[in-house]
Amino acid sequence: MADQQVPGQRPHRSLWADGVDWTRRPGLDGDTSVDVAIVGGGLTGLWTAWALATAEPSMRIMVIEAHTCGFGASGRNGGWCSALFPSEPPAMVEPMRRTLDAVLADA
């Protein structure tokens, strides 16, 4: 089965996974009560949990992940890089100017 992990084998090919303890953790075995439940252990879910815990250390936070944290695109380079913009540069000037003005107003 795809989500079964074999002891001693890396389920990922990412370099960050080297040296990680891949022992399966127990699943949720009943009802529980938390202040915030975050579904998904990717970058967004984990950073959200970290930010909440930093802002309010007494907050009870649970990250629920079906596989392994960082298993999906967060654990691999799922992005791309391009020197091209999504539209012609003249069409981008005004939106960029408004964004820059908003950032500078908040500074």
Short mmCIF file of C-alpha atoms in Angstrom, two decimals:
data_model
loop_
_atom_site.label_atom_id
_atom_site.label_comp_id
_atom_site.label_asym_id
_atom_site.label_seq_id
_atom_site.Cartn_x
_atom_site.Cartn_y
_atom_site.Cartn_z
CA MET A 1 0.00 0.00 0.00
CA ALA A 2 1.34 3.46 -0.90
CA ASP A 3 0.95 4.96 2.55
CA GLN A 4 2.67 2.04 4.32
CA GLN A 5 6.23 2.86 5.29
CA VAL A 6 8.89 0.19 5.45
CA PRO A 7 11.25 0.61 8.45
CA GLY A 8 14.64 1.86 7.36
CA GLN A 9 13.47 3.05 3.94
CA ARG A 10 12.95 6.64 2.89
CA PRO A 11 9.47 7.21 1.48
CA HIS A 12 10.72 10.41 -0.20
CA ARG A 13 13.58 11.26 -2.46
CA SER A 14 14.07 14.77 -1.06
CA LEU A 15 17.44 15.56 0.49
CA TRP A 16 15.77 17.08 3.55
CA ALA A 17 14.38 13.63 4.36
CA ASP A 18 17.81 12.12 5.02
CA GLY A 19 18.18 11.25 8.68
CA VAL A 20 14.49 11.71 9.47
CA ASP A 21 12.90 9.25 11.88
CA TRP A 22 10.13 7.73 9.73
CA THR A 23 8.50 5.79 12.57
CA ARG A 24 4.75 5.99 12.09
CA ARG A 25 3.02 7.98 14.78
CA PRO A 26 -0.27 6.78 16.25
CA GLY A 27 -3.39 8.04 14.56
CA LEU A 28 -6.13 9.96 16.26
CA ASP A 29 -8.12 7.32 18.12
CA GLY A 30 -11.18 9.27 19.16
CA ASP A 31 -12.55 12.69 19.87
CA THR A 32 -10.25 15.45 20.99
CA SER A 33 -10.64 19.12 21.75
CA VAL A 34 -8.27 21.80 20.46
CA ASP A 35 -8.41 25.53 19.88
CA VAL A 36 -7.30 25.22 16.24
CA ALA A 37 -7.25 22.17 13.99
CA ILE A 38 -5.15 22.54 10.86
CA VAL A 39 -5.78 20.05 8.07
CA GLY A 40 -2.63 19.44 6.08
CA GLY A 41 1.00 19.22 7.10
CA GLY A 42 2.49 21.06 4.16
CA LEU A 43 4.29 24.38 4.34
CA THR A 44 1.09 26.38 4.78
CA GLY A 45 -0.26 24.17 7.56
CA LEU A 46 3.01 23.88 9.46
CA TRP A 47 3.84 27.60 9.21
CA THR A 48 0.32 28.43 10.34
CA ALA A 49 0.70 26.15 13.37
CA TRP A 50 4.10 27.67 14.16
CA ALA A 51 2.81 31.25 13.82
CA LEU A 52 -0.19 30.52 16.06
CA ALA A 53 1.96 28.79 18.69
CA THR A 54 4.43 31.67 18.64
CA ALA A 55 1.67 34.28 18.97
CA GLU A 56 -0.22 32.38 21.66
CA PRO A 57 1.86 29.64 23.35
CA SER A 58 -1.08 28.38 25.42
CA MET A 59 -3.15 27.67 22.30
CA ARG A 60 -3.90 23.99 21.73
CA ILE A 61 -3.07 23.32 18.08
CA MET A 62 -3.36 20.08 16.15
CA VAL A 63 -2.00 19.48 12.66
CA ILE A 64 -3.85 16.64 10.93
CA GLU A 65 -1.97 15.02 8.06
CA ALA A 66 -3.11 11.93 6.18
CA HIS A 67 0.36 10.91 5.06
CA THR A 68 3.61 12.46 6.27
CA CYS A 69 4.22 16.16 6.90
CA GLY A 70 5.87 17.54 3.81
CA PHE A 71 4.81 14.53 1.74
CA GLY A 72 3.21 16.42 -1.14
CA ALA A 73 4.49 19.36 -3.12
CA SER A 74 5.79 21.02 0.06
CA GLY A 75 8.40 18.28 0.35
CA ARG A 76 9.52 18.52 -3.24
CA ASN A 77 10.33 21.27 -5.65
CA GLY A 78 6.93 21.53 -7.27
CA GLY A 79 7.60 25.06 -8.51
CA TRP A 80 9.07 26.45 -11.64
CA CYS A 81 11.15 29.42 -12.60
CA SER A 82 10.71 31.62 -15.62
CA ALA A 83 12.13 34.92 -16.79
CA LEU A 84 8.79 35.66 -18.45
CA PHE A 85 5.99 37.65 -16.85
CA PRO A 86 2.35 36.52 -17.12
CA SER A 87 1.48 39.62 -19.14
CA GLU A 88 3.16 42.39 -21.07
CA PRO A 89 5.28 44.75 -18.92
CA PRO A 90 3.27 47.92 -19.74
CA ALA A 91 0.11 46.22 -18.41
CA MET A 92 1.89 45.44 -15.13
CA VAL A 93 3.11 48.97 -14.31
CA GLU A 94 -0.06 50.31 -12.67
CA PRO A 95 -0.85 47.21 -10.56
CA MET A 96 2.79 47.09 -9.39
CA ARG A 97 2.71 50.81 -8.58
CA ARG A 98 -0.46 50.34 -6.47
CA THR A 99 1.12 47.38 -4.67
CA LEU A 100 4.31 49.32 -3.97
CA ASP A 101 2.30 52.34 -2.75
CA ALA A 102 0.33 50.08 -0.38
CA VAL A 103 3.51 48.46 0.97
CA LEU A 104 5.18 51.82 1.51
CA ALA A 105 2.06 53.19 3.23
CA ASP A 106 2.24 50.32 5.74
CA ALA A 107 5.97 50.80 6.40
#
